[in-house]
PDB file of C-alpha atoms in Angstrom:
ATOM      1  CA  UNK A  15    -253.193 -46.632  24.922  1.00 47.00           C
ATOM      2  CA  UNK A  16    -255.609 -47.779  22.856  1.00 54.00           C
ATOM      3  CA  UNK A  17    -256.599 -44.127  20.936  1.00 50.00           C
ATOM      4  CA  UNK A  18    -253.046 -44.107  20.665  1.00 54.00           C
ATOM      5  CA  UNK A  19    -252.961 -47.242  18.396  1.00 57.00           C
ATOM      6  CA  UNK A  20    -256.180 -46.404  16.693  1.00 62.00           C
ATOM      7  CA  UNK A  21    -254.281 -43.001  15.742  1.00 55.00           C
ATOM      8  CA  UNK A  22    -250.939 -45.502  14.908  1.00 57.00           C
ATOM      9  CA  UNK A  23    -252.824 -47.442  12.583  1.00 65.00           C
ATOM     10  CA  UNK A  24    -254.965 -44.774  11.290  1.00 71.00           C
ATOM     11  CA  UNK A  25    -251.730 -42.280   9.799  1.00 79.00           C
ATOM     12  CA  UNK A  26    -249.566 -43.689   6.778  1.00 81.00           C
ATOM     13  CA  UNK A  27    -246.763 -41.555   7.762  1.00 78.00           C
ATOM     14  CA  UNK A  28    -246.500 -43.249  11.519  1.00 81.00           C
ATOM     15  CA  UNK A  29    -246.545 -46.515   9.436  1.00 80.00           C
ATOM     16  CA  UNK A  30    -243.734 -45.535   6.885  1.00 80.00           C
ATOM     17  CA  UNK A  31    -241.876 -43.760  10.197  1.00 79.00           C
ATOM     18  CA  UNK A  32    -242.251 -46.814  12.543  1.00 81.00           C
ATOM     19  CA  UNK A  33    -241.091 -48.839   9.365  1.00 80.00           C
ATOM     20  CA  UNK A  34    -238.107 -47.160   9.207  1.00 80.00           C
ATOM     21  CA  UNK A  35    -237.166 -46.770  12.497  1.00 80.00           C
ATOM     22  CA  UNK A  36    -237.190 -50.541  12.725  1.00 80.00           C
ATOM     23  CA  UNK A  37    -235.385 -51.074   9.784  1.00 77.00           C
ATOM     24  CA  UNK A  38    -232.415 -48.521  10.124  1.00 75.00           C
ATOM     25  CA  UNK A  39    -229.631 -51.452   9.726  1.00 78.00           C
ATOM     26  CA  UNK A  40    -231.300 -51.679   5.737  1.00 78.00           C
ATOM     27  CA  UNK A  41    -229.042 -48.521   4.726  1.00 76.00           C
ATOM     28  CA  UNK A  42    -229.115 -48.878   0.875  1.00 80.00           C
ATOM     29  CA  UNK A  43    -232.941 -49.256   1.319  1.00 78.00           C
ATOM     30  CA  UNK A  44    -233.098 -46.139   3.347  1.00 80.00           C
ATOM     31  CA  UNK A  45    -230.307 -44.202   1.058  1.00 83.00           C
ATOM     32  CA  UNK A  46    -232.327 -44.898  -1.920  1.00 84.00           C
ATOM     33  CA  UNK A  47    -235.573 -43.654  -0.258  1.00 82.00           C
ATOM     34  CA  UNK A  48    -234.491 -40.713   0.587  1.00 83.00           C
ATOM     35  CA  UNK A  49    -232.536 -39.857  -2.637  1.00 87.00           C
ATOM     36  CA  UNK A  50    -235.576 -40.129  -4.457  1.00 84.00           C
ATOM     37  CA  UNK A  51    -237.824 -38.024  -2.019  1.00 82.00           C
ATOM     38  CA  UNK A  52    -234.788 -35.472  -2.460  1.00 83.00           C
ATOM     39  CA  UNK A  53    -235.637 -35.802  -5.850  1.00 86.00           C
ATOM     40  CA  UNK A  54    -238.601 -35.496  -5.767  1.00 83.00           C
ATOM     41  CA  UNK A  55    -238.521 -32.445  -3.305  1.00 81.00           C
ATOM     42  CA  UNK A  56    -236.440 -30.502  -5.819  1.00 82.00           C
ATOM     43  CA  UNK A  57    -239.030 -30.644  -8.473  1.00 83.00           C
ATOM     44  CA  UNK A  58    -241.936 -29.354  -5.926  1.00 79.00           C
ATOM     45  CA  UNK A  59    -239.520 -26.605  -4.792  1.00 78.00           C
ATOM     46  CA  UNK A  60    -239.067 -25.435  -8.709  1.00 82.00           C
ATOM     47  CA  UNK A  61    -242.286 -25.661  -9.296  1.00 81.00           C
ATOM     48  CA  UNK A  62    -243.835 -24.745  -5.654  1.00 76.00           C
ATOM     49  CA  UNK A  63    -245.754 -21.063  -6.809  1.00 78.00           C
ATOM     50  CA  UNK A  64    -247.569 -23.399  -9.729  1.00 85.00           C
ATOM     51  CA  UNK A  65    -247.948 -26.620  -7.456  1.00 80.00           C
ATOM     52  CA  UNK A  66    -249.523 -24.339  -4.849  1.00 79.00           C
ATOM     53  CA  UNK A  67    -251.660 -22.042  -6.608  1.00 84.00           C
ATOM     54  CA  UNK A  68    -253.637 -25.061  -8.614  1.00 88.00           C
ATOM     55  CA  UNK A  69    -253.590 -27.479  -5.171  1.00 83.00           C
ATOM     56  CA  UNK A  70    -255.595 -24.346  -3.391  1.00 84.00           C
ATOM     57  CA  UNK A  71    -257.788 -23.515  -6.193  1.00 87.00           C
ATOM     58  CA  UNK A  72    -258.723 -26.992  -6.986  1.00 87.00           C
ATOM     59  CA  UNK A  73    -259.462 -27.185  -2.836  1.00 85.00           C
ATOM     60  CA  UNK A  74    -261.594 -24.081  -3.471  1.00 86.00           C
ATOM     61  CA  UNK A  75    -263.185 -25.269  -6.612  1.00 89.00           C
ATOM     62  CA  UNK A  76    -264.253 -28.536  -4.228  1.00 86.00           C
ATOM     63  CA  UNK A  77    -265.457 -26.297  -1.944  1.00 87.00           C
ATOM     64  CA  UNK A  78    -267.780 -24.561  -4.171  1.00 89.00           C
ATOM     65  CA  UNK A  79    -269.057 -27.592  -5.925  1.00 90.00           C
ATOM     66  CA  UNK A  80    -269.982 -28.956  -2.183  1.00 90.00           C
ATOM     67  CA  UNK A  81    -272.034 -26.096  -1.546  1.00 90.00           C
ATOM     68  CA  UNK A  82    -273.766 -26.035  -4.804  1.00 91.00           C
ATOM     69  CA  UNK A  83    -274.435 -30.299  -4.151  1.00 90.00           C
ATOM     70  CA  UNK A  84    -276.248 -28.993  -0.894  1.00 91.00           C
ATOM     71  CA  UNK A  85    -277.740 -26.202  -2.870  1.00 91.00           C
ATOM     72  CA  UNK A  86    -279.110 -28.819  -5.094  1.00 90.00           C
ATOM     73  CA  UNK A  87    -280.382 -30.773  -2.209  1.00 88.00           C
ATOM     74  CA  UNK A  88    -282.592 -28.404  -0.735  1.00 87.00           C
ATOM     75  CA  UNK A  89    -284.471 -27.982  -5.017  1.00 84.00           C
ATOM     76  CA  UNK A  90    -285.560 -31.492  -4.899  1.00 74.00           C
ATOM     77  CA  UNK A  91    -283.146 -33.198  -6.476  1.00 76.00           C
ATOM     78  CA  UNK A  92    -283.656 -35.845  -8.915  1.00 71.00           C
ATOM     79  CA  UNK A  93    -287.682 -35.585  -8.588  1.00 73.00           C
ATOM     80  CA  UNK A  94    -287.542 -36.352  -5.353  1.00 76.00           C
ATOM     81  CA  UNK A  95    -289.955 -34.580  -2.801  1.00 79.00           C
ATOM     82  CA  UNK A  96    -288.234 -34.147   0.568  1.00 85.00           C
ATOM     83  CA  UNK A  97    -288.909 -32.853   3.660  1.00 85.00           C
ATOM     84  CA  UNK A  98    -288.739 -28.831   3.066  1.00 88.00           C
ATOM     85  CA  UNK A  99    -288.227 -28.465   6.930  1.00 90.00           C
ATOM     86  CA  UNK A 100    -285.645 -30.928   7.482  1.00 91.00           C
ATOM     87  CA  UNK A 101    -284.107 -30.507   4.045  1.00 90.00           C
ATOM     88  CA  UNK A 102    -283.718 -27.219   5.051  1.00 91.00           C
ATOM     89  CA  UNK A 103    -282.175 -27.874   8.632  1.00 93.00           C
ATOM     90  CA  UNK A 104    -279.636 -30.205   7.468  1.00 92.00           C
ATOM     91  CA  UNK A 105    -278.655 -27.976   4.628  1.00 92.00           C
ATOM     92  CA  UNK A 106    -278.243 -24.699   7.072  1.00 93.00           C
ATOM     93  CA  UNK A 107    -276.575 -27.203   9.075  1.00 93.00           C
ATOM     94  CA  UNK A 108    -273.575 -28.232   6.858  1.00 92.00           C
ATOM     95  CA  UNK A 109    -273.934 -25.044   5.266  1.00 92.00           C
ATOM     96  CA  UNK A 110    -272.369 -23.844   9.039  1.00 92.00           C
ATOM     97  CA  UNK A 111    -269.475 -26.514   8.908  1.00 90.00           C
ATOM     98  CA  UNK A 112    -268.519 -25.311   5.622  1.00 90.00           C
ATOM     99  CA  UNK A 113    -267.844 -21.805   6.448  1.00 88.00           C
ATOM    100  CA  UNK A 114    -265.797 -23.179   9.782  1.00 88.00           C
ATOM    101  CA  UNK A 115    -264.212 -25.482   7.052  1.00 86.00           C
ATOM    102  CA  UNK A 116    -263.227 -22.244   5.029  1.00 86.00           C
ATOM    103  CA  UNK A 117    -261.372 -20.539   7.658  1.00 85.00           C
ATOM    104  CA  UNK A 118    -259.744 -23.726   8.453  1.00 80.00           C
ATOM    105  CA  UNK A 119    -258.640 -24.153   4.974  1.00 82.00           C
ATOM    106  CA  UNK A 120    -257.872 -20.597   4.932  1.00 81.00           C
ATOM    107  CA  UNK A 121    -255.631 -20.679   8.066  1.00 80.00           C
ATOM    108  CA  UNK A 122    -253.557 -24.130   6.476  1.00 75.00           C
ATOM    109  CA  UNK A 123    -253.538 -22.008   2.721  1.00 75.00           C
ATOM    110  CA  UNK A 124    -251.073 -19.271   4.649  1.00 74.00           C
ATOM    111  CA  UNK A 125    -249.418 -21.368   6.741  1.00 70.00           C
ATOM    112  CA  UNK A 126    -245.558 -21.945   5.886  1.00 57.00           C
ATOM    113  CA  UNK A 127    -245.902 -25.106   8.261  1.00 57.00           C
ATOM    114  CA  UNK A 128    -247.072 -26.916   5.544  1.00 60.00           C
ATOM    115  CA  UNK A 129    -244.132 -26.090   3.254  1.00 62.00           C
ATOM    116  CA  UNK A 130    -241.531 -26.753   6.222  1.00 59.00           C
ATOM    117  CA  UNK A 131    -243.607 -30.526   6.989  1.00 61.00           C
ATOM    118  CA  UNK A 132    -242.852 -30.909   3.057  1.00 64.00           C
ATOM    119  CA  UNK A 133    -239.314 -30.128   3.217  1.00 61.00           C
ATOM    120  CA  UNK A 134    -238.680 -32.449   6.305  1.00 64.00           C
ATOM    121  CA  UNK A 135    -240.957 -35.309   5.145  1.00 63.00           C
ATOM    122  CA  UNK A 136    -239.226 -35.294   1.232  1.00 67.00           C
ATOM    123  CA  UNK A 137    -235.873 -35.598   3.103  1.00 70.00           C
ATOM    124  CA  UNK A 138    -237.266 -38.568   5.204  1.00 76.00           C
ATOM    125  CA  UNK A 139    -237.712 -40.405   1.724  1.00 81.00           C
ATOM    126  CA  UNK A 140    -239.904 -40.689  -1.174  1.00 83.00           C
ATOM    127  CA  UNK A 141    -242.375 -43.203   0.638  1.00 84.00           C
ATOM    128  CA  UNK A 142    -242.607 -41.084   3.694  1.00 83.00           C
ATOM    129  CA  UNK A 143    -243.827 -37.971   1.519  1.00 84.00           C
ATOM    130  CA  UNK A 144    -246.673 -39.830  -0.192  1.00 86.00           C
ATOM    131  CA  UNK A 145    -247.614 -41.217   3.423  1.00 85.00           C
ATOM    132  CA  UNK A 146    -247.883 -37.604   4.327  1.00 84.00           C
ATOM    133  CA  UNK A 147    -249.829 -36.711   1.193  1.00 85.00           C
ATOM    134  CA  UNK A 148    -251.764 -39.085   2.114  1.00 87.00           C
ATOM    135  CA  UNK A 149    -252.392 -38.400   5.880  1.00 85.00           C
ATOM    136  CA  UNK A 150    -252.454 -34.424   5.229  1.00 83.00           C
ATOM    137  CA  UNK A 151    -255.521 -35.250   2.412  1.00 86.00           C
ATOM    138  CA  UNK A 152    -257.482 -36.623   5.363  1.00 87.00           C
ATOM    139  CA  UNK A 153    -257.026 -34.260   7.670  1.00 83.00           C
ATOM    140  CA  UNK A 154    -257.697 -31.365   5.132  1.00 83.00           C
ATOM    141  CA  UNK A 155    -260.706 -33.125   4.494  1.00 85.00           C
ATOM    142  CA  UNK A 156    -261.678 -33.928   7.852  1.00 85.00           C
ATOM    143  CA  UNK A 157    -265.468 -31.794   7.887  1.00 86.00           C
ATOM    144  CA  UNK A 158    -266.382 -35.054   4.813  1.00 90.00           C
ATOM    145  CA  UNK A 159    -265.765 -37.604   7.276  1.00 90.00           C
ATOM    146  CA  UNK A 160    -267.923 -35.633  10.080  1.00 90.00           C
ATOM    147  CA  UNK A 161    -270.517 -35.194   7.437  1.00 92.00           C
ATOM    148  CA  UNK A 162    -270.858 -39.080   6.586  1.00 93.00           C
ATOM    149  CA  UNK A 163    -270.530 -39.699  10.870  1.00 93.00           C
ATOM    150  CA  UNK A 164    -273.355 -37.184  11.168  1.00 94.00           C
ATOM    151  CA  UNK A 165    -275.899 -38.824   8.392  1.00 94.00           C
ATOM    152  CA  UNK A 166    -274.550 -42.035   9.333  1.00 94.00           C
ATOM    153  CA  UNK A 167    -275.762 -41.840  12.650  1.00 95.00           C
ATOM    154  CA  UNK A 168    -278.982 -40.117  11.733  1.00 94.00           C
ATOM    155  CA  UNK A 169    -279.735 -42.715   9.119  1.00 94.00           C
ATOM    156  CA  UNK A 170    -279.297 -45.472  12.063  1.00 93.00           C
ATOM    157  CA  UNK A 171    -281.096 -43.754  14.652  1.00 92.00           C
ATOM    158  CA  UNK A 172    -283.987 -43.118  12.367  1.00 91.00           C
ATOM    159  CA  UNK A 173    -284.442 -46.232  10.833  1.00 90.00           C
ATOM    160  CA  UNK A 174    -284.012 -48.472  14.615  1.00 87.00           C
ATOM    161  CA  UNK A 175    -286.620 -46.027  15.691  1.00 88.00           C
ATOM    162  CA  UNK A 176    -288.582 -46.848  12.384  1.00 87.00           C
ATOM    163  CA  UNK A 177    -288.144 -50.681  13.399  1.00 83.00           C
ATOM    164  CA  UNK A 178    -289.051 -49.892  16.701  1.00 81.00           C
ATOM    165  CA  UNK A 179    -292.225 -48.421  15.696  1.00 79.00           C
ATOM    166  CA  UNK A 180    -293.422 -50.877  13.403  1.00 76.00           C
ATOM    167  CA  UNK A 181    -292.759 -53.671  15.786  1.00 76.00           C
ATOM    168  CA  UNK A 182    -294.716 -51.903  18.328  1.00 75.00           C
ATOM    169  CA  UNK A 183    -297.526 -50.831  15.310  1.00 72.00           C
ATOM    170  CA  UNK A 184    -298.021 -54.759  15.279  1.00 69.00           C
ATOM    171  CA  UNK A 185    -297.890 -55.116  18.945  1.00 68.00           C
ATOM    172  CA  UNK A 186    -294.388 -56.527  19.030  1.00 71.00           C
ATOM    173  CA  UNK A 187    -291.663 -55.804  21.239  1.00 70.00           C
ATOM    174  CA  UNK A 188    -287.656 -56.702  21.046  1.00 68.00           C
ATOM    175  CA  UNK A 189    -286.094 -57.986  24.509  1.00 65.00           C
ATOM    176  CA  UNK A 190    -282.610 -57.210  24.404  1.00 68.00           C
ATOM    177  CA  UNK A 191    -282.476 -59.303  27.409  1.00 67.00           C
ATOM    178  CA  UNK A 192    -283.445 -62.632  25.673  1.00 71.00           C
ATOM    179  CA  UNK A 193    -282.931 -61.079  22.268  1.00 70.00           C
ATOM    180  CA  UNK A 194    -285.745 -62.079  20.597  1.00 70.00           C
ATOM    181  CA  UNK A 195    -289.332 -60.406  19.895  1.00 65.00           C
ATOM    182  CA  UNK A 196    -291.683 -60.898  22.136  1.00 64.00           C
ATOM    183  CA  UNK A 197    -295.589 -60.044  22.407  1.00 68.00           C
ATOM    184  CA  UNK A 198    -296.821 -56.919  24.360  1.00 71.00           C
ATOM    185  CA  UNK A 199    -300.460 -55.494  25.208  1.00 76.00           C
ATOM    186  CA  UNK A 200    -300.814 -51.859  23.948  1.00 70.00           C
ATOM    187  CA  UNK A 201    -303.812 -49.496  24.853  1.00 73.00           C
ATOM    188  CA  UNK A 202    -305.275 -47.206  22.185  1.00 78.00           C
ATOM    189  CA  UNK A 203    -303.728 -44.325  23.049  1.00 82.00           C
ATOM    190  CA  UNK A 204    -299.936 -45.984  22.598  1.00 77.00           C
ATOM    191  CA  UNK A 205    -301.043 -47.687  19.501  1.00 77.00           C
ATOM    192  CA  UNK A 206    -302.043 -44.168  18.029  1.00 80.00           C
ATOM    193  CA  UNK A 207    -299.240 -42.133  19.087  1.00 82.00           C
ATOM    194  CA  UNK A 208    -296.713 -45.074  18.068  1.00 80.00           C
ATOM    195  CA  UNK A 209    -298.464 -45.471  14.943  1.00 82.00           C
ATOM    196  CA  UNK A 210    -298.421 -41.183  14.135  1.00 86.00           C
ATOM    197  CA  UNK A 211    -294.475 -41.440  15.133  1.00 86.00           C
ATOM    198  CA  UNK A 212    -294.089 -44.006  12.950  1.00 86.00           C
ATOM    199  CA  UNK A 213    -295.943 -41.889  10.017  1.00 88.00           C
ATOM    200  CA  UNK A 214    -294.207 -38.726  10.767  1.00 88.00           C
ATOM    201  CA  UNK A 215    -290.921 -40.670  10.445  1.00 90.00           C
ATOM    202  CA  UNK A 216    -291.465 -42.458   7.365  1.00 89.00           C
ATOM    203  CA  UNK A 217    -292.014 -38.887   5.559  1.00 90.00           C
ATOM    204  CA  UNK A 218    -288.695 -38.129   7.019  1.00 91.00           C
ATOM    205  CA  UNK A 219    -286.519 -40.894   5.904  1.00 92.00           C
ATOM    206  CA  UNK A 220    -286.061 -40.169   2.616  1.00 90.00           C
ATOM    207  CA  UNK A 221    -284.921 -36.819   3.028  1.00 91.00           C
ATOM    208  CA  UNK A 222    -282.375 -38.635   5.712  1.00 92.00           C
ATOM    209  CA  UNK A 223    -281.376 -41.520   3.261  1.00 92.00           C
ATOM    210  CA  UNK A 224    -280.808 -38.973   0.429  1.00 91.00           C
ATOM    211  CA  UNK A 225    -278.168 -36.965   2.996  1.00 93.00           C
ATOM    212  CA  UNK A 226    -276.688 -40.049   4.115  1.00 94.00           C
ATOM    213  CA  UNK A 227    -276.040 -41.469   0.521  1.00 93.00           C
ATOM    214  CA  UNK A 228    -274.694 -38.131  -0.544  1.00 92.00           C
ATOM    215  CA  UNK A 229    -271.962 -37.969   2.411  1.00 93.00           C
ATOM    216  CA  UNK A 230    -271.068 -41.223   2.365  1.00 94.00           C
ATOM    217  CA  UNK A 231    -270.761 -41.562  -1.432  1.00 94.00           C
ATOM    218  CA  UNK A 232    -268.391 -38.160  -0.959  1.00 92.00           C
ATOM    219  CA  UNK A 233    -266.424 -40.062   2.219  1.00 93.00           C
ATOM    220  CA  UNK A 234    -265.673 -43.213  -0.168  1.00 94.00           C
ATOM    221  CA  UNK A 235    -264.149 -41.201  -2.511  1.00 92.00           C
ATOM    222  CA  UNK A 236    -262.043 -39.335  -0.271  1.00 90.00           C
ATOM    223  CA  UNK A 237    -261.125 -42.413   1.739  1.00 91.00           C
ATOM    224  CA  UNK A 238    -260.301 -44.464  -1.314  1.00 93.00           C
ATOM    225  CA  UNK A 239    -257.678 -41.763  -3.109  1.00 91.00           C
ATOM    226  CA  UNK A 240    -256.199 -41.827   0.836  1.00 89.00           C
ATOM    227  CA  UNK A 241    -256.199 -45.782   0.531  1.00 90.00           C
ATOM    228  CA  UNK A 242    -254.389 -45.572  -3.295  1.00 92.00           C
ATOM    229  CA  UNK A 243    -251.580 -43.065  -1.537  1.00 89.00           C
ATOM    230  CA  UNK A 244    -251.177 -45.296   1.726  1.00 87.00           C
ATOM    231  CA  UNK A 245    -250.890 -48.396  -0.767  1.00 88.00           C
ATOM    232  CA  UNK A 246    -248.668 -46.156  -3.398  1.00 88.00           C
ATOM    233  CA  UNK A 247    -246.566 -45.619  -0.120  1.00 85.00           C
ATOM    234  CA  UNK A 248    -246.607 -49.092   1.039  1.00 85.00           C
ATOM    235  CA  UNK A 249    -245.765 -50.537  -2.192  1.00 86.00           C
ATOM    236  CA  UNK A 250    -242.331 -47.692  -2.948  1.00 83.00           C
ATOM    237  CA  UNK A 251    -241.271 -49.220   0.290  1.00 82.00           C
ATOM    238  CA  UNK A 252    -241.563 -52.654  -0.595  1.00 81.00           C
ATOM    239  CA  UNK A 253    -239.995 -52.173  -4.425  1.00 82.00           C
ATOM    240  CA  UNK A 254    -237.852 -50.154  -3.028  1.00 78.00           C
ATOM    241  CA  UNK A 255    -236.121 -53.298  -0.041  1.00 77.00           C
ATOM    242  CA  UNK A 256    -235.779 -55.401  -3.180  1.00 72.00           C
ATOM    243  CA  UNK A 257    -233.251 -53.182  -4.823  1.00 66.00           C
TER     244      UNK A 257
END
């Protein structure tokens, strides 16, 4: 139960539905609503070829800028040396989830579900559409948010390992037990190969930083035009009860 009210609270368009399930006795509310989305709905259907056409090429367009971002990741961006093998790792790496992104987008492009979810959500109302804009924005952007999970993690791992090491560099331990630092004895040959882990990844990090700053720069845009529609949706509904 509880994925399913992660997922619940997670879409717009189960928020705007839920809403007006609940609220079904509110008919002027609901008759309004859904004259506008009608309204609305009519002007994308006149102007669907053009609507479509510049949605998928600006998609594409995104597409291509992403890969040239990566492209420009693996020339030392900014001045900044990085690791050439794990610059170029990562980049062959989301270089691969870009081309499975392509066919994805690809396989949505020449779908007529997406036309017939239109139809059906601009009948539903005006705030239910923009929910869906909303919801369908995340989803077509989906490979974003595994790119700033990926470096996210990576960043974390690397730098509690980084912590890890310089802790034990000064003969320091942490005791998750008591949750503190304590003291420990280290022979010679832990010290060195702690302290040549703890070399090899500080030359990594900021290669990982770089890649996680990036992604996650890219995810907070994406999540915050998502937020504006889910709010734009929330706030039709609301202006929309006070009629």
């Amino acid at each position: 139960m509880s994925a399913i009210h992660q997922f619940l609270a997670w879409s717009a368009l189960c928020a705007e539905l839920t809403f007006k399930f609940e609220n079904l006795r509110r008919l002027p509310y609901l008759v309004v609503d859904s004259l506008f989305g009608l309204i609305i709905l009519t002007f994308i259907t006149s102007q669907w070829p053009n609507i479509s056409t510049n949605f998928w090429a600006a998609i594409h367009l995104y597409i291509e800028q992403l890969e040239t971002l990566i492209t420009w990741l693996t020339n030392n961006p900014a001045g900044l040396k990085l690791n050439d093998a794990l610059n170029t790792f990562l980049a062959n790496f989301f270089f691969y989830h870009i081309h499975l992104w392509k066919t994805y987008v690809t396989v949505f492009e020449h779908s007529l579900t997406n036309w017939l979810l239109i139809v059906a959500f601009g009948a539903l109302g005006f705030s239910v559409l923009v929910a869906f804009l909303s919801d369908f924005l995340r989803v077509l952007t989906v490979h974003i948010f595994c790119f700033h999970i990926y470096t996210h993690r990576l960043a974390k791992v690397s730098c509690t390992a980084f912590m890890g090491l310089g802790r034990a560099f000064r003969s320091k331990k942490w005791n998750p037990l008591r949750r503190r630092v304590d003291s420990v004895r280290l022979d010679v040959r832990q010290l060195f190969i702690a302290t040549l882990a703890m070399i090899i990844l500080l030359f990594l990090l900021p290669t990982i930083i770089v890649y996680f700053v990036v992604f996650g720069t890219l995810w907070l845009f994406v999540d915050s035009v998502c937020r504006l529609l889910r709010h734009l949706a929330r706030t039709i509904r609301q202006t929309l009860i006070k009629l």
